[in-house]
mmCIF file of C-alpha atoms in Angstrom:
data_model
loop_
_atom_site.group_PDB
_atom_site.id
_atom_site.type_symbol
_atom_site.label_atom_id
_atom_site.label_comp_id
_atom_site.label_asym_id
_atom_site.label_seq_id
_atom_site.Cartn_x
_atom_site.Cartn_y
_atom_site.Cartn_z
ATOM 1 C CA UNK A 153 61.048 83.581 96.472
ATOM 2 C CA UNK A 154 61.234 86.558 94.307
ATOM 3 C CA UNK A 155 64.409 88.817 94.800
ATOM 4 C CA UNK A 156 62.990 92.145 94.493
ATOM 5 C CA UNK A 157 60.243 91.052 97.009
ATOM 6 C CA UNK A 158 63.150 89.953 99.623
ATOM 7 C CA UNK A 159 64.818 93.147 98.832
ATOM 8 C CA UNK A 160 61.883 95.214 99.359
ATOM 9 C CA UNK A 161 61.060 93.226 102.798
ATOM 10 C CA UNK A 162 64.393 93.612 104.202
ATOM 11 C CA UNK A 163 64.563 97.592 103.497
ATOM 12 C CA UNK A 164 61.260 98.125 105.243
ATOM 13 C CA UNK A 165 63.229 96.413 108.190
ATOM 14 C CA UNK A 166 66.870 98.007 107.398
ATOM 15 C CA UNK A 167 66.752 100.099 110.937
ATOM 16 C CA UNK A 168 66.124 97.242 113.132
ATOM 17 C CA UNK A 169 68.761 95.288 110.996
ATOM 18 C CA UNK A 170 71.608 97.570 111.283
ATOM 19 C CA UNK A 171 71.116 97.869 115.514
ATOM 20 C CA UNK A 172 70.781 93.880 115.224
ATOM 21 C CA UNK A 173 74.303 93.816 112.996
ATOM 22 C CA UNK A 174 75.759 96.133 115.441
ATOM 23 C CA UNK A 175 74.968 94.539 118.561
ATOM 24 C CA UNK A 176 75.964 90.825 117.039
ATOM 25 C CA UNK A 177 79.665 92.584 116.228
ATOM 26 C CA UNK A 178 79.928 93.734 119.942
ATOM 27 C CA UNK A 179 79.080 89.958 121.261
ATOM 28 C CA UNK A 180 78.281 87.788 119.192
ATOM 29 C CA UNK A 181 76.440 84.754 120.951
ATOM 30 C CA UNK A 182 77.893 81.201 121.953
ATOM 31 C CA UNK A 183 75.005 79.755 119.567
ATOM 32 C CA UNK A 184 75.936 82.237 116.562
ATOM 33 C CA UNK A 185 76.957 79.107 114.268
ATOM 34 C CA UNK A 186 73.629 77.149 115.652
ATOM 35 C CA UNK A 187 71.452 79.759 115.076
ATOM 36 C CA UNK A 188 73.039 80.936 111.446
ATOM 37 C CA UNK A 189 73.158 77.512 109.936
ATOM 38 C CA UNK A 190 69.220 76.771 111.232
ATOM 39 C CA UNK A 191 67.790 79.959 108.915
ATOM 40 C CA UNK A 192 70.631 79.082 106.121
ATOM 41 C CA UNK A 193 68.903 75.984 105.936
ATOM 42 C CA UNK A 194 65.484 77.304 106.224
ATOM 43 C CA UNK A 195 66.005 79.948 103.528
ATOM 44 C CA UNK A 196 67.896 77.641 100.596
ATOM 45 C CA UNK A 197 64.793 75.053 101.126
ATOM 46 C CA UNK A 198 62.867 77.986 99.987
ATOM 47 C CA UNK A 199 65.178 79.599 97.053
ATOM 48 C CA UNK A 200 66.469 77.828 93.724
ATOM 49 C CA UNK A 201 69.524 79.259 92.923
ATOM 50 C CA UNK A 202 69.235 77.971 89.189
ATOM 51 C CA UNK A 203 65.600 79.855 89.195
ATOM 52 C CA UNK A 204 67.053 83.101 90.754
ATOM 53 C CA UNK A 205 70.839 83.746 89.917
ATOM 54 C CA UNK A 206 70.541 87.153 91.436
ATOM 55 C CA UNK A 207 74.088 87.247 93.389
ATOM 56 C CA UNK A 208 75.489 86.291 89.568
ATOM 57 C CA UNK A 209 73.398 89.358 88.045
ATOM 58 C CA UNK A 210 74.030 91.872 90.648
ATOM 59 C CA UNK A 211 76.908 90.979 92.928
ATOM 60 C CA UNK A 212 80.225 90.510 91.555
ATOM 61 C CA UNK A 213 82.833 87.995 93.607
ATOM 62 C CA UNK A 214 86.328 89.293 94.286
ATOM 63 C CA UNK A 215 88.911 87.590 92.122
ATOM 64 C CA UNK A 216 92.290 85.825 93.916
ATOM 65 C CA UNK A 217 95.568 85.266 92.468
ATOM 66 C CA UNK A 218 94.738 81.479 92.588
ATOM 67 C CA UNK A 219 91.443 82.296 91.493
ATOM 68 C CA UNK A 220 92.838 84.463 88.114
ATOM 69 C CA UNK A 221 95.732 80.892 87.516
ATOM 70 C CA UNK A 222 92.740 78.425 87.997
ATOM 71 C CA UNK A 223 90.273 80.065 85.504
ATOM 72 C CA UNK A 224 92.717 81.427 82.745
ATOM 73 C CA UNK A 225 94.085 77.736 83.063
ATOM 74 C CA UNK A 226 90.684 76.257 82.346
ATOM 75 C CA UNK A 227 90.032 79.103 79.627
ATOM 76 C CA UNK A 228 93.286 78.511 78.171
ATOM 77 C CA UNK A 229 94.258 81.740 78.663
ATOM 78 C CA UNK A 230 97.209 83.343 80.418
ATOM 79 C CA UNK A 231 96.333 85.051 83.585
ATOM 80 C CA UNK A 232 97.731 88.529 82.319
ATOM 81 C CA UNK A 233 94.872 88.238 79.070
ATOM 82 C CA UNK A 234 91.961 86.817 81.665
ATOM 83 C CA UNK A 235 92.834 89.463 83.623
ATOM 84 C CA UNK A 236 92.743 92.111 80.731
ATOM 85 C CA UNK A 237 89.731 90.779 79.024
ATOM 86 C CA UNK A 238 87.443 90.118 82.480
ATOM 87 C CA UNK A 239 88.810 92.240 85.206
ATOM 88 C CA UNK A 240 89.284 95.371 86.809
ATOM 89 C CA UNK A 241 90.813 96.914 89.439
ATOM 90 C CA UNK A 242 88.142 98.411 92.086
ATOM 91 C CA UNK A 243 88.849 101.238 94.514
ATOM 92 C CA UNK A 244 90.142 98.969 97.139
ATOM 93 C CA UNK A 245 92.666 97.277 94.730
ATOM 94 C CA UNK A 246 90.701 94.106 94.443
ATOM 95 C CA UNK A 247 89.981 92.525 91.231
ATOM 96 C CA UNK A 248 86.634 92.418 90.411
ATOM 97 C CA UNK A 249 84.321 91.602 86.715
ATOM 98 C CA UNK A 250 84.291 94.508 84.260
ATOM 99 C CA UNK A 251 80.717 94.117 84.195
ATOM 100 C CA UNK A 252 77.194 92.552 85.730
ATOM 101 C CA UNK A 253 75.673 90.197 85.265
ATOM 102 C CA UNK A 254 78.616 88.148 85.610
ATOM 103 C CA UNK A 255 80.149 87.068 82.086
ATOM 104 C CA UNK A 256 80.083 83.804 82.950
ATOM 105 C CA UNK A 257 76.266 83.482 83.851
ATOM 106 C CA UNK A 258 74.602 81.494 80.841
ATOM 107 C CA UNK A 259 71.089 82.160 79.954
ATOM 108 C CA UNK A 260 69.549 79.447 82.230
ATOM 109 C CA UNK A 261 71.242 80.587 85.286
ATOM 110 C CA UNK A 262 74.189 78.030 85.267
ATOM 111 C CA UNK A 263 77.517 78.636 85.504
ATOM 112 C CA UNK A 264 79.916 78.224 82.617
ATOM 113 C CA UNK A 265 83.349 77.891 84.519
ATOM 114 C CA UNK A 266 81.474 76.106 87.637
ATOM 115 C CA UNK A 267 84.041 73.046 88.515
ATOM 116 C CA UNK A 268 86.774 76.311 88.511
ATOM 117 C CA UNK A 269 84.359 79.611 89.908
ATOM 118 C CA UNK A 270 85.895 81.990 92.224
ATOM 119 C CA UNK A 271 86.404 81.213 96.371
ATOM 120 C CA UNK A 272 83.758 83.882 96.614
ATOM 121 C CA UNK A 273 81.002 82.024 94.420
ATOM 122 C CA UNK A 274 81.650 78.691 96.151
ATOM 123 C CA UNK A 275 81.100 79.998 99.706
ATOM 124 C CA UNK A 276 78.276 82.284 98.926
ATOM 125 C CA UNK A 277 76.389 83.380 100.608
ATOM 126 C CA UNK A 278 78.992 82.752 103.507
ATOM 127 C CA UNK A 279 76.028 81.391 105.703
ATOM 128 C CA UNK A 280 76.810 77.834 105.198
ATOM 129 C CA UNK A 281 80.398 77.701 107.512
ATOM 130 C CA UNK A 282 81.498 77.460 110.934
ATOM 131 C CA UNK A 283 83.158 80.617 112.780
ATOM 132 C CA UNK A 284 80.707 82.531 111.196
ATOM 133 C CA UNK A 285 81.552 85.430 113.497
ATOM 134 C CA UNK A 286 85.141 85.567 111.423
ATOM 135 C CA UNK A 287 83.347 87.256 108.547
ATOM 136 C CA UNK A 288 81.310 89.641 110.587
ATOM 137 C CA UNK A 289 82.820 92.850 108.756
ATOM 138 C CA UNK A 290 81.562 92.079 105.334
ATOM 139 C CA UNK A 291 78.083 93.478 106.896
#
């Protein structure tokens, strides 16, 4: 499934998806989880992340303070230089890459700090979970 084709399908729909997100923060069903995890499932049978890498190329995770230890660690690095050397500071005061496509992308899509990535890169896409109505304001 081509990124730029999912893009360009869900902005021809972006109306009816904003009312849908708006209703679904008001009351968000009993079956939220059910119904979440049944086209999380149907959509990664379709997409190869190692084919598409697009979240790495164009969406940046948010960096922890356990996050920043556990890499420079693995890097050898103190957290101060990993910091210096990868990160900045964002307008909401969250530590984010300098740059995209994440440094740490290789050139056939795999990650090079994978055993040690980010919270954010292992629960991408944040379908996959229970409580799924917890992360309702990231949409």
């Amino acid at each position: 499934m081509d990124p730029e084709e999912i893009r360009r399908q869900g902005l021809l729909r972006n109306k009816e998806h904003k009312a849908f997100l708006k209703n679904l923060k008001a009351k968000p069903p009993r079956d939220l989880d059910y119904t979440v995890q049944e086209v999380h499932d149907e959509v990664f049978q379709k997409v190869d992340c190692l084919q598409c890498a697009n979240c790495c190329k164009t969406t940046g995770p948010l960096f922890t303070s356990k996050d920043i230890e556990r890499i420079a660690k693995h890097l050898r690095m103190k957290p101060a230089a990993f910091q210096q050397q990868y990160l900045r500071t964002d307008e909401d005061g969250d530590e984010v890459l300098q740059t995209l496509p994440c440094t740490f992308l290789a050139a056939d899509n795999t990650c090079l700090i994978y055993e040690v990535r980010p919270r954010a890169c292992r629960e991408f896409p944040h379908t996959d979970r229970k409580k799924i109505y917890q992360i309702n304001h990231l949409t």
